[in-house]
Short mmCIF file of C-alpha atoms and ligand atoms in Angstrom, two decimals:
data_model
loop_
_atom_site.label_atom_id
_atom_site.label_comp_id
_atom_site.label_asym_id
_atom_site.label_seq_id
_atom_site.Cartn_x
_atom_site.Cartn_y
_atom_site.Cartn_z
CA MET A 1 0.17 -0.39 0.09
CA ASN A 2 1.61 3.28 -1.26
CA LYS A 3 0.89 5.83 1.98
CA LEU A 4 -0.43 9.29 1.37
CA THR A 5 1.88 11.12 2.01
CA HIS A 6 0.23 14.50 0.16
CA ILE A 7 -3.55 14.85 1.05
CA LEU A 8 -5.70 18.55 -0.82
CA CYS A 9 -8.68 19.13 -0.61
CA ILE A 10 -11.28 20.96 -2.61
CA GLY A 11 -13.89 23.68 -1.26
CA ALA A 12 -12.77 25.11 2.54
CA GLY A 13 -16.13 25.34 2.93
CA TYR A 14 -18.26 23.52 6.19
CA VAL A 15 -17.50 20.21 6.06
CA GLY A 16 -13.79 20.35 4.14
CA GLY A 17 -12.52 22.44 6.68
CA PRO A 18 -12.76 21.52 10.09
CA THR A 19 -12.57 17.31 7.62
CA MET A 20 -8.82 18.61 6.91
CA ALA A 21 -8.24 20.72 10.42
CA MET A 22 -8.78 16.96 11.63
CA ILE A 23 -6.41 15.42 9.19
CA ALA A 24 -3.53 17.11 10.08
CA LYS A 25 -4.23 17.64 13.50
CA LYS A 26 -4.22 13.97 13.85
CA CYS A 27 -1.50 13.04 10.98
CA PRO A 28 1.93 15.28 11.86
CA ASP A 29 3.54 13.24 8.90
CA ARG A 30 0.84 13.77 6.36
CA LYS A 31 1.04 17.46 4.61
CA VAL A 32 -3.28 19.38 3.86
CA THR A 33 -3.58 21.45 1.73
CA VAL A 34 -7.42 22.90 0.86
CA VAL A 35 -7.97 25.53 -1.83
CA ASP A 36 -10.87 26.66 -3.81
CA ILE A 37 -11.96 29.33 -5.53
CA ASN A 38 -13.39 32.19 -3.15
CA GLU A 39 -10.37 33.89 -2.06
CA ALA A 40 -11.66 35.18 0.61
CA ARG A 41 -12.64 32.01 1.79
CA ILE A 42 -8.85 30.67 2.18
CA ALA A 43 -7.79 34.59 3.43
CA ALA A 44 -10.03 33.98 6.39
CA TRP A 45 -9.10 30.42 6.62
CA GLN A 46 -5.35 32.46 7.46
CA GLY A 47 -6.91 34.89 9.55
CA PRO A 48 -8.11 36.16 13.12
CA ASP A 49 -11.27 35.21 11.90
CA LEU A 50 -12.42 32.21 10.55
CA PRO A 51 -15.49 31.76 7.97
CA PHE A 52 -17.97 31.16 10.38
CA TYR A 53 -18.43 30.24 13.85
CA GLU A 54 -17.61 26.40 14.72
CA PRO A 55 -16.67 25.37 18.67
CA GLY A 56 -13.15 24.27 18.93
CA LEU A 57 -12.06 24.57 15.60
CA ARG A 58 -9.94 27.53 16.49
CA GLU A 59 -8.06 25.65 18.27
CA VAL A 60 -7.07 22.78 15.71
CA VAL A 61 -6.77 25.55 13.25
CA ASP A 62 -4.14 27.53 15.29
CA ALA A 63 -2.54 23.93 16.31
CA THR A 64 -1.92 22.56 12.46
CA LEU A 65 -1.74 26.24 10.83
CA GLY A 66 1.67 26.82 8.81
CA ARG A 67 2.44 23.24 10.29
CA ASN A 68 1.66 20.84 7.16
CA LEU A 69 -2.02 22.38 6.95
CA PHE A 70 -1.49 24.99 4.10
CA PHE A 71 -4.44 27.05 2.07
CA SER A 72 -4.14 27.71 -1.12
CA THR A 73 -6.26 28.92 -4.32
CA ASP A 74 -3.68 27.82 -6.39
CA ILE A 75 -5.57 24.89 -7.55
CA PRO A 76 -2.77 23.16 -10.59
CA ALA A 77 -0.07 23.53 -8.11
CA ALA A 78 -2.37 21.62 -5.16
CA VAL A 79 -2.92 18.68 -7.79
CA ALA A 80 -0.24 18.65 -9.33
CA GLU A 81 1.84 17.05 -5.72
CA ALA A 82 -1.68 15.00 -4.72
CA ASP A 83 -1.37 11.57 -3.58
CA VAL A 84 -5.06 11.47 -3.07
CA VAL A 85 -7.36 14.14 -3.11
CA PHE A 86 -10.97 15.14 -2.00
CA VAL A 87 -13.72 16.19 -3.32
CA ALA A 88 -15.91 18.74 -0.89
CA VAL A 89 -17.71 20.94 -3.21
CA ASN A 90 -20.37 21.95 -2.59
CA THR A 91 -24.11 19.88 -3.99
CA PRO A 92 -26.55 22.72 -3.73
CA THR A 93 -30.10 21.44 -4.82
CA LYS A 94 -31.11 22.79 -8.83
CA THR A 95 -32.18 25.86 -9.03
CA PHE A 96 -33.32 24.91 -13.10
CA GLY A 97 -33.89 23.19 -15.71
CA GLN A 98 -34.99 19.32 -14.98
CA GLY A 99 -35.29 18.44 -11.32
CA ALA A 100 -35.17 21.70 -10.71
CA GLY A 101 -36.20 22.39 -6.31
CA ARG A 102 -34.98 18.39 -5.91
CA ALA A 103 -31.97 17.38 -7.83
CA ALA A 104 -29.11 17.98 -6.87
CA ASP A 105 -26.92 20.80 -8.75
CA LEU A 106 -23.79 18.63 -9.95
CA GLN A 107 -22.19 21.53 -12.36
CA TYR A 108 -19.37 22.50 -9.67
CA TRP A 109 -18.98 19.49 -8.93
CA GLU A 110 -17.93 18.10 -12.98
CA LYS A 111 -16.61 21.55 -12.72
CA THR A 112 -13.74 20.18 -10.21
CA ALA A 113 -13.22 16.70 -11.59
CA ARG A 114 -12.13 18.36 -15.38
CA GLU A 115 -9.31 20.79 -12.51
CA ILE A 116 -8.69 17.17 -11.19
CA GLN A 117 -7.90 15.72 -14.81
CA SER A 118 -6.09 18.98 -16.74
CA TYR A 119 -3.70 19.23 -14.04
CA ALA A 120 -3.36 15.31 -12.47
CA THR A 121 0.27 14.89 -13.62
CA HIS A 122 0.28 11.08 -12.80
CA ASP A 123 -2.01 8.42 -10.81
CA LEU A 124 -4.86 9.20 -9.01
CA ILE A 125 -7.42 8.81 -5.57
CA VAL A 126 -9.63 10.95 -5.89
CA VAL A 127 -12.60 11.14 -3.01
CA GLU A 128 -16.38 11.86 -2.41
CA LYS A 129 -16.73 13.82 0.46
CA SER A 130 -19.74 16.46 -0.53
CA THR A 131 -22.97 14.14 -0.87
CA LEU A 132 -24.32 13.15 -4.11
CA PRO A 133 -26.55 11.87 -6.38
CA VAL A 134 -25.93 7.91 -6.16
CA ARG A 135 -23.22 6.95 -9.14
CA THR A 136 -21.90 10.42 -10.01
CA ALA A 137 -18.88 7.64 -9.21
CA THR A 138 -19.45 6.67 -12.65
CA ALA A 139 -19.67 9.56 -14.06
CA MET A 140 -17.17 11.28 -12.21
CA LYS A 141 -15.02 8.35 -13.88
CA ARG A 142 -15.72 8.85 -17.39
CA VAL A 143 -15.17 13.19 -17.45
CA LEU A 144 -11.55 11.77 -15.39
CA GLU A 145 -11.01 9.46 -17.80
CA SER A 146 -12.67 11.43 -20.51
CA GLY A 147 -10.63 12.27 -24.43
CA ASP A 148 -6.57 11.88 -23.37
CA SER A 149 -6.26 10.97 -21.00
CA ARG A 150 -2.64 9.97 -19.38
CA HIS A 151 -3.62 8.09 -15.64
CA HIS A 152 -5.92 6.43 -13.90
CA PHE A 153 -7.66 7.49 -11.83
CA GLU A 154 -9.07 4.88 -8.85
CA VAL A 155 -12.52 7.20 -7.56
CA LEU A 156 -14.45 6.59 -3.98
CA SER A 157 -17.11 7.87 -1.62
CA ASN A 158 -16.11 9.24 1.94
CA PRO A 159 -19.23 10.48 3.07
CA GLU A 160 -18.55 13.29 5.45
CA PHE A 161 -21.26 13.08 8.68
CA LEU A 162 -20.23 15.99 11.58
CA ALA A 163 -22.54 17.63 12.34
CA GLU A 164 -22.12 21.34 13.10
CA GLY A 165 -21.54 22.77 15.87
CA THR A 166 -20.28 19.43 18.04
CA ALA A 167 -18.60 19.04 14.60
CA ILE A 168 -14.76 18.81 15.77
CA ALA A 169 -15.65 16.57 18.41
CA ASP A 170 -17.89 14.51 15.54
CA LEU A 171 -14.22 14.67 14.07
CA GLU A 172 -12.15 13.78 18.01
CA ALA A 173 -14.44 10.33 17.45
CA PRO A 174 -16.92 9.46 14.59
CA ASP A 175 -19.65 6.47 15.58
CA ARG A 176 -18.14 6.09 12.38
CA VAL A 177 -15.58 6.96 8.90
CA LEU A 178 -17.77 5.30 6.38
CA VAL A 179 -15.29 4.56 3.02
CA GLY A 180 -17.07 2.90 -0.38
CA SER A 181 -14.59 2.05 -3.04
CA ALA A 182 -14.28 -0.11 -6.40
CA GLU A 183 -14.14 -3.86 -5.44
CA THR A 184 -11.97 -3.57 -8.01
CA PRO A 185 -7.55 -5.25 -6.87
CA ALA A 186 -7.50 -1.29 -7.46
CA GLY A 187 -10.70 0.96 -5.70
CA LEU A 188 -9.32 -1.81 -2.83
CA ALA A 189 -5.73 -0.73 -2.67
CA ALA A 190 -7.28 2.94 -3.08
CA ARG A 191 -9.46 1.45 -0.10
CA GLU A 192 -6.94 0.29 2.32
CA ALA A 193 -3.87 3.70 1.34
CA VAL A 194 -7.85 5.82 2.70
CA VAL A 195 -8.78 4.00 5.98
CA ASP A 196 -5.43 3.96 7.05
CA ILE A 197 -5.62 7.70 7.24
CA TYR A 198 -8.33 7.27 9.17
CA ALA A 199 -7.09 4.24 11.50
CA SER A 200 -4.36 7.59 13.04
CA TRP A 201 -7.05 7.51 15.46
CA VAL A 202 -9.22 5.82 14.87
CA PRO A 203 -10.17 2.52 15.79
CA ARG A 204 -10.95 -0.09 12.71
CA GLU A 205 -14.16 -1.31 13.65
CA ARG A 206 -15.04 2.20 13.49
CA ILE A 207 -14.13 1.76 9.38
CA LEU A 208 -17.04 0.18 7.32
CA THR A 209 -16.01 -0.24 3.97
CA THR A 210 -18.72 -1.02 1.49
CA ASN A 211 -19.14 -0.93 -2.11
CA VAL A 212 -19.08 2.23 -3.82
CA TRP A 213 -22.40 2.82 -4.48
CA SER A 214 -23.96 1.90 -0.91
CA SER A 215 -21.62 4.17 0.40
CA GLU A 216 -23.40 7.11 -1.75
CA LEU A 217 -26.03 6.19 -0.84
CA SER A 218 -26.35 5.52 3.05
CA LYS A 219 -25.43 9.68 2.98
CA LEU A 220 -28.39 10.18 2.21
CA ALA A 221 -30.22 7.71 4.42
CA ALA A 222 -28.55 8.60 7.17
CA ASN A 223 -29.72 12.59 6.78
CA ALA A 224 -33.47 11.57 5.18
CA PHE A 225 -33.68 9.14 8.70
CA LEU A 226 -32.60 11.98 10.99
CA ALA A 227 -34.64 13.91 9.68
CA GLN A 228 -37.83 11.82 9.76
CA ARG A 229 -37.56 10.59 12.38
CA ILE A 230 -38.06 15.33 14.01
CA SER A 231 -41.06 15.14 11.56
CA SER A 232 -42.70 12.22 13.34
CA ALA A 233 -42.36 13.99 16.19
CA ASN A 234 -43.36 16.56 14.98
CA ALA A 235 -46.68 15.02 13.54
CA LEU A 236 -47.33 14.34 16.59
CA THR A 237 -47.74 18.13 18.45
CA GLU A 238 -50.42 19.16 16.97
CA LEU A 239 -52.41 16.05 18.95
CA CYS A 240 -49.87 17.14 21.93
CA GLU A 241 -51.31 20.12 21.90
CA LYS A 242 -55.06 18.78 20.97
CA THR A 243 -55.49 16.72 23.28
CA GLY A 244 -53.08 17.97 26.93
CA ALA A 245 -50.53 14.64 25.71
CA ASP A 246 -46.83 17.03 26.05
CA VAL A 247 -44.77 16.02 23.38
CA THR A 248 -41.21 16.34 25.76
CA GLU A 249 -43.29 13.63 27.50
CA VAL A 250 -44.02 10.95 25.25
CA SER A 251 -40.20 11.69 23.44
CA ARG A 252 -39.09 10.62 26.73
CA ALA A 253 -41.04 7.38 27.00
CA ILE A 254 -40.77 6.25 23.00
CA GLY A 255 -36.62 7.63 23.61
CA ALA A 256 -36.77 5.62 26.15
CA ASP A 257 -37.21 1.89 24.61
CA SER A 258 -33.41 0.62 23.51
CA ARG A 259 -34.10 -0.19 19.67
CA ILE A 260 -36.26 4.10 19.33
CA GLY A 261 -33.49 5.80 20.79
CA PRO A 262 -33.26 8.88 22.92
CA LYS A 263 -31.55 11.12 19.85
CA PHE A 264 -33.11 13.36 17.06
CA LEU A 265 -36.63 12.85 18.79
CA LYS A 266 -36.97 16.79 19.52
CA ALA A 267 -40.13 18.26 18.93
CA GLY A 268 -39.37 21.95 17.94
CA VAL A 269 -40.60 25.03 14.84
CA GLY A 270 -39.06 22.77 12.57
CA PHE A 271 -35.19 21.35 11.65
CA GLY A 272 -33.12 24.13 8.96
CA GLY A 273 -29.57 23.23 7.70
CA SER A 274 -27.95 23.09 4.58
CA CYS A 275 -28.32 19.02 4.71
CA PHE A 276 -31.76 17.89 5.09
CA LYS A 277 -33.81 19.29 2.93
CA LYS A 278 -31.48 19.14 -0.08
CA ASP A 279 -30.65 15.54 0.59
CA ILE A 280 -34.48 14.66 1.01
CA LEU A 281 -35.26 15.50 -2.23
CA ASN A 282 -31.92 14.67 -3.96
CA LEU A 283 -34.03 10.89 -2.50
CA VAL A 284 -37.32 11.94 -4.15
CA TYR A 285 -35.27 12.93 -6.67
CA LEU A 286 -33.41 9.62 -7.55
CA CYS A 287 -35.97 7.56 -6.47
CA GLU A 288 -39.10 9.73 -8.92
CA GLN A 289 -35.50 8.78 -12.15
CA GLN A 290 -36.16 4.35 -10.60
CA GLY A 291 -39.92 5.11 -11.39
CA LEU A 292 -40.99 4.79 -7.68
CA SER A 293 -43.43 7.12 -7.12
CA ARG A 294 -44.46 5.31 -3.17
CA ALA A 295 -41.35 6.24 -2.22
CA ALA A 296 -41.22 8.62 -3.28
CA ASP A 297 -44.45 10.21 -1.72
CA TYR A 298 -43.05 8.45 1.63
CA TRP A 299 -39.54 11.02 1.29
CA ARG A 300 -41.27 14.09 0.34
CA ALA A 301 -43.56 13.66 3.86
CA VAL A 302 -40.52 14.74 5.90
CA VAL A 303 -40.11 18.27 4.24
CA GLU A 304 -43.28 18.66 3.70
CA MET A 305 -44.09 17.82 7.68
CA ASN A 306 -40.64 20.08 7.91
CA GLU A 307 -42.36 23.31 6.25
CA HIS A 308 -46.15 22.64 8.21
CA GLN A 309 -44.64 23.08 11.01
CA GLU A 310 -42.21 26.14 10.58
CA THR A 311 -45.54 28.23 8.81
CA ARG A 312 -48.49 26.52 11.45
CA PHE A 313 -46.00 28.74 14.47
CA VAL A 314 -46.32 31.63 12.54
CA GLY A 315 -49.93 30.43 12.38
CA THR A 316 -49.95 29.77 15.83
CA MET A 317 -48.36 33.27 17.01
CA LEU A 318 -51.38 34.73 14.93
CA LYS A 319 -54.09 32.99 16.46
CA ALA A 320 -52.88 33.75 20.10
CA MET A 321 -51.58 38.27 19.01
CA PHE A 322 -55.60 38.67 18.08
CA ASN A 323 -55.17 37.18 14.99
CA THR A 324 -53.29 41.07 14.37
CA VAL A 325 -49.60 41.17 14.00
CA ALA A 326 -49.38 44.05 11.88
CA GLY A 327 -47.54 47.03 13.68
CA LYS A 328 -46.26 44.61 16.69
CA ARG A 329 -43.29 44.82 18.19
CA ILE A 330 -42.25 41.33 18.00
CA ALA A 331 -37.79 39.90 19.21
CA LEU A 332 -37.41 36.40 17.80
CA LEU A 333 -34.56 35.29 19.92
CA GLY A 334 -32.23 32.97 17.37
CA TYR A 335 -31.55 32.73 13.49
CA ALA A 336 -28.87 30.31 13.58
CA PHE A 337 -30.34 27.21 12.55
CA LYS A 338 -29.07 25.86 15.56
CA ALA A 339 -27.49 26.69 19.02
CA ASP A 340 -23.67 26.23 18.68
CA THR A 341 -23.51 27.88 14.85
CA SER A 342 -22.91 31.26 12.64
CA ASP A 343 -24.87 29.31 9.93
CA THR A 344 -28.47 30.90 8.72
CA ARG A 345 -29.04 28.16 5.47
CA GLU A 346 -32.21 26.68 6.25
CA THR A 347 -33.09 27.90 8.64
CA PRO A 348 -36.47 27.79 10.20
CA ALA A 349 -35.79 31.56 11.41
CA LYS A 350 -35.67 32.71 8.14
CA VAL A 351 -39.33 31.15 7.46
CA VAL A 352 -40.98 32.56 10.18
CA ALA A 353 -38.91 36.30 9.88
CA ASP A 354 -40.48 36.10 6.35
CA LEU A 355 -44.46 35.65 6.77
CA LEU A 356 -43.95 38.04 10.15
CA ALA A 357 -42.63 40.62 8.17
CA GLU A 358 -45.17 39.95 5.32
CA GLU A 359 -47.56 40.61 8.53
CA ARG A 360 -46.37 43.50 8.89
CA ALA A 361 -45.18 42.85 12.01
CA GLU A 362 -41.94 44.70 12.93
CA LEU A 363 -39.43 42.62 13.54
CA VAL A 364 -36.01 42.56 16.29
CA VAL A 365 -33.66 40.00 15.56
CA CYS A 366 -31.03 39.17 17.88
CA ASP A 367 -28.30 36.21 17.97
CA PRO A 368 -25.02 35.98 18.90
CA HIS A 369 -23.29 34.55 15.93
CA ALA A 370 -25.52 34.31 12.60
CA LEU A 371 -26.71 38.32 13.01
CA GLU A 372 -23.99 38.29 9.51
CA ASN A 373 -26.12 36.13 7.69
CA ALA A 374 -29.93 38.12 9.49
CA ARG A 375 -28.66 41.49 7.68
CA LYS A 376 -28.37 39.73 4.42
CA GLU A 377 -31.59 37.18 4.42
CA LEU A 378 -33.52 40.17 5.65
CA ALA A 379 -32.33 43.30 3.81
CA PRO A 380 -35.06 42.48 2.19
CA HIS A 381 -37.51 43.77 4.48
CA GLY A 382 -35.95 46.86 5.00
CA GLY A 383 -36.91 48.60 7.76
CA ARG A 384 -39.70 46.74 9.08
CA VAL A 385 -36.18 44.31 10.78
CA SER A 386 -34.26 45.07 13.32
CA PHE A 387 -30.71 43.69 14.20
CA GLU A 388 -29.87 43.88 17.42
CA PRO A 389 -27.00 41.21 19.96
CA ASP A 390 -28.30 42.80 23.07
CA PRO A 391 -30.90 40.13 24.37
CA TYR A 392 -33.12 42.86 26.82
CA LYS A 393 -32.67 45.47 24.23
CA ALA A 394 -33.91 43.10 21.94
CA VAL A 395 -37.08 42.98 23.93
CA GLU A 396 -37.79 45.62 24.92
CA GLY A 397 -41.51 47.51 24.58
CA ALA A 398 -41.83 44.06 22.00
CA ASP A 399 -45.34 42.54 22.85
CA ALA A 400 -43.92 39.20 22.28
CA VAL A 401 -40.63 36.92 21.53
CA ALA A 402 -40.78 33.87 19.64
CA VAL A 403 -37.48 32.01 20.64
CA LEU A 404 -36.75 30.41 17.58
CA THR A 405 -32.53 29.25 18.58
CA ASP A 406 -31.34 26.80 21.70
CA TRP A 407 -28.94 29.14 22.36
CA ARG A 408 -28.16 28.59 26.31
CA GLN A 409 -27.49 32.32 26.86
CA PHE A 410 -31.62 32.13 26.07
CA ALA A 411 -32.33 30.05 28.34
CA ALA A 412 -30.27 32.08 31.34
CA LEU A 413 -31.40 35.45 30.46
CA ASP A 414 -33.63 36.73 33.36
CA TRP A 415 -36.53 36.49 32.32
CA ALA A 416 -38.64 38.27 35.15
CA ARG A 417 -36.79 40.47 33.68
CA VAL A 418 -37.44 39.89 29.60
CA TYR A 419 -41.00 40.74 31.57
CA ALA A 420 -40.53 43.07 32.97
CA LEU A 421 -39.18 45.36 29.70
CA MET A 422 -42.06 44.07 27.30
CA ARG A 423 -45.10 46.19 26.34
CA LYS A 424 -48.42 43.75 28.35
CA PRO A 425 -50.46 41.29 27.10
CA ALA A 426 -46.81 39.49 26.83
CA PHE A 427 -46.74 36.16 24.72
CA LEU A 428 -43.91 33.69 24.87
CA PHE A 429 -43.77 31.35 21.98
CA ASP A 430 -41.08 28.64 22.27
CA GLY A 431 -40.21 27.03 19.00
CA ARG A 432 -37.19 25.17 19.83
CA ASN A 433 -39.65 23.87 23.31
CA PHE A 434 -36.76 24.16 25.69
CA LEU A 435 -37.80 27.13 28.18
CA PRO A 436 -39.43 26.63 31.53
CA HIS A 437 -42.92 26.42 30.47
CA ARG A 438 -44.73 27.06 33.66
CA ALA A 439 -42.16 29.59 35.66
CA LEU A 440 -42.74 31.11 32.56
CA PHE A 441 -46.61 31.57 32.86
CA ASP A 442 -46.08 32.42 37.10
CA LEU A 443 -43.49 35.39 35.73
CA GLY A 444 -47.00 36.31 33.90
CA PHE A 445 -46.41 35.27 30.31
CA HIS A 446 -49.11 33.74 27.93
CA VAL A 447 -47.23 31.04 27.42
CA TYR A 448 -46.95 28.73 24.02
CA PRO A 449 -44.72 25.73 23.90
CA ILE A 450 -45.01 22.66 20.16
CA GLY A 451 -46.79 19.75 21.56
CA LYS A 452 -47.98 21.01 24.13
CA PRO A 453 -51.43 22.80 25.44
CA PRO A 454 -50.97 26.35 25.57
CA MET A 455 -50.81 28.34 28.80
CA SER A 456 -52.67 31.65 29.00
CA HIS A 457 -53.55 33.39 31.38
CA PHE A 458 -56.95 34.44 29.43
C1 UDX B 1 -20.52 20.17 2.69
C2 UDX B 1 -20.90 19.92 1.29
O1 UDX B 1 -20.02 19.58 -0.37
C3 UDX B 1 -22.46 19.55 0.25
O2 UDX B 1 -22.35 18.28 -0.96
C4 UDX B 1 -23.02 18.13 1.56
O3 UDX B 1 -24.00 18.27 1.62
C5 UDX B 1 -23.28 19.97 2.80
O4 UDX B 1 -21.70 19.38 2.82
P1 UDX B 1 -20.23 23.09 2.61
O5 UDX B 1 -18.43 22.05 2.93
O6 UDX B 1 -21.63 22.92 3.83
O7 UDX B 1 -20.85 21.68 1.62
O8 UDX B 1 -20.35 23.93 1.88
P2 UDX B 1 -19.83 25.42 1.13
O9 UDX B 1 -19.38 25.72 3.03
O10 UDX B 1 -20.42 26.33 0.41
O11 UDX B 1 -18.43 25.01 0.90
C6 UDX B 1 -18.19 24.31 -0.24
C7 UDX B 1 -17.09 25.57 -0.94
O12 UDX B 1 -15.92 24.81 -2.38
C8 UDX B 1 -17.00 25.98 -0.64
O13 UDX B 1 -16.10 26.78 -0.44
C9 UDX B 1 -16.57 26.89 -2.31
O14 UDX B 1 -15.84 28.37 -3.02
C10 UDX B 1 -15.57 25.98 -2.51
N1 UDX B 1 -15.73 25.46 -4.89
C11 UDX B 1 -17.65 24.84 -4.79
C12 UDX B 1 -14.58 25.19 -4.92
O15 UDX B 1 -14.31 25.25 -4.35
N2 UDX B 1 -15.02 24.84 -5.87
C13 UDX B 1 -16.01 25.22 -6.51
O16 UDX B 1 -15.85 25.02 -8.05
C14 UDX B 1 -17.13 25.40 -6.06
C1 UDX B 2 -26.48 17.11 9.91
C2 UDX B 2 -26.64 15.81 10.59
O1 UDX B 2 -26.03 16.20 11.45
C3 UDX B 2 -25.20 15.29 10.36
O2 UDX B 2 -24.76 13.22 10.22
C4 UDX B 2 -24.77 15.40 8.76
O3 UDX B 2 -23.15 15.23 7.84
C5 UDX B 2 -24.69 16.65 8.26
O4 UDX B 2 -26.20 16.96 8.61
P1 UDX B 2 -26.84 19.15 10.34
O5 UDX B 2 -27.52 20.16 9.64
O6 UDX B 2 -25.07 20.49 10.99
O7 UDX B 2 -26.34 18.27 10.72
O8 UDX B 2 -27.22 19.41 12.41
P2 UDX B 2 -28.08 18.93 13.01
O9 UDX B 2 -28.00 18.26 14.42
O10 UDX B 2 -28.75 17.22 12.33
O11 UDX B 2 -29.81 19.27 13.21
C6 UDX B 2 -30.02 19.42 11.92
C7 UDX B 2 -32.25 21.03 11.98
O12 UDX B 2 -32.96 19.37 13.42
C8 UDX B 2 -31.70 21.95 12.84
O13 UDX B 2 -32.43 22.78 13.04
C9 UDX B 2 -31.62 20.58 15.00
O14 UDX B 2 -31.96 22.44 15.59
C10 UDX B 2 -33.43 20.37 14.12
N1 UDX B 2 -33.81 18.94 14.82
C11 UDX B 2 -32.53 18.15 15.51
C12 UDX B 2 -35.05 19.55 15.38
O15 UDX B 2 -35.55 20.07 15.24
N2 UDX B 2 -34.95 18.40 16.61
C13 UDX B 2 -34.03 17.44 17.08
O16 UDX B 2 -33.77 16.18 17.37
C14 UDX B 2 -32.20 17.14 16.16
#
């Protein structure tokens, strides 16, 4: 087995950056280079402010940058010296043409394959890190070996399962690492060489090997299953609100069954993030392409349930506040799609903010790390939306507070002070179901949790 001493990653995003920093940390004897077409992003990785907020990332980058971790925009030079190329460019949902709104947009992917082909100076292992439709590896191999290509390219799949906010812990001690390859002698040798990178710190029994197609599909399936659990919990919330059951108690009771397990059963305003919706729609599209309409409908319902939960949240707010929020001041606590990240891709908070702005509410958005993104995304609403890092200032004079991200800072607020600062009646909508509802009710709030009956003083 040839040791892969020069590791290259194309795409310095949420996946490529942290993953390569961890490989550099754990493999001091290998050189890790990350390239990207975005110069500002490459500069940020080497500067005082990393491109995004991720707990623990700073320390890993500081320990490795310039030692054996390098960032660059010189793609030709980096490809020329690489033994293995991880590809982590983005694969967003297509917004045009066939499959628009469902299929993955593979244009950056193919462009990257062509770049690798033209700059390669020797045989290469190419590893899919991005989430991709099943059988993309075949297309990739065809592009790589087209024309007068002189080199052999072995295409592997090694999907990344890290979650934002816990990326460093996930990379440090992953539940599993998955490496899929062709089951040919060359494929198996490449697989072993990639496994060897991870074996520097991940116990061998946690490194799973499969064929390429299983690996590609496993990534889509893992995200679809996780999202499906959340949508299942959310699908019980309306029934709970109407019957007096409490979805938190139901989730605890269900999750205590070791066959089900307790994780990803937390009901809320809906799931966000760059992956869940995109990957499920991609799965839906793949099923449709194979004529599997029942399977497509099944998975599509997971996304539809999520969209319903987001709009229903605003419906609850409207109904509670006497069917009008026009001119009312509403503080949105949290804009990131989950706690411990500045990422706002597909955040339910955007849907909520858009719908409330349409109702002509005056919004104040507060988030410890995501205000910069919020400003950009909510700019079309003009003066109707303002931004305030201090939660106490955000709630001043507000008719309602809607908690949309489960930041610990919000649970730790002095809620009596919040109540005192607000206009009365003071409404509280807990989109993350993580505040002490009874205590807040006792303070005077009209409390609207998700998945349990509202607690109103009227
Ligand atoms: C990743 C995966 O790529 C995606 O498939 C997965 O489903 C989610 O995570 P992520 O790292 O979150 O995406 O994306 P992003 O932060 O947008 O990073 C991708 C990077 O690739 C960007 O910095 C972009 O500039 C770069 N890129 C894109 C290139 O370097 N070359 C290109 O041709 C296109
Ligand atoms: C997800 C997968 O977890 C990860 O393995 C994959 O590599 C990328 O996609 P991520 O999107 O970063 O990671 O975050 P995740 O923790 O999965 O949360 C996704 C969304 O679901 C968030 O909006 C979160 O608030 C929500 N969620 C999560 C719930 O609403 N309830 C839960 O019980 C868990």
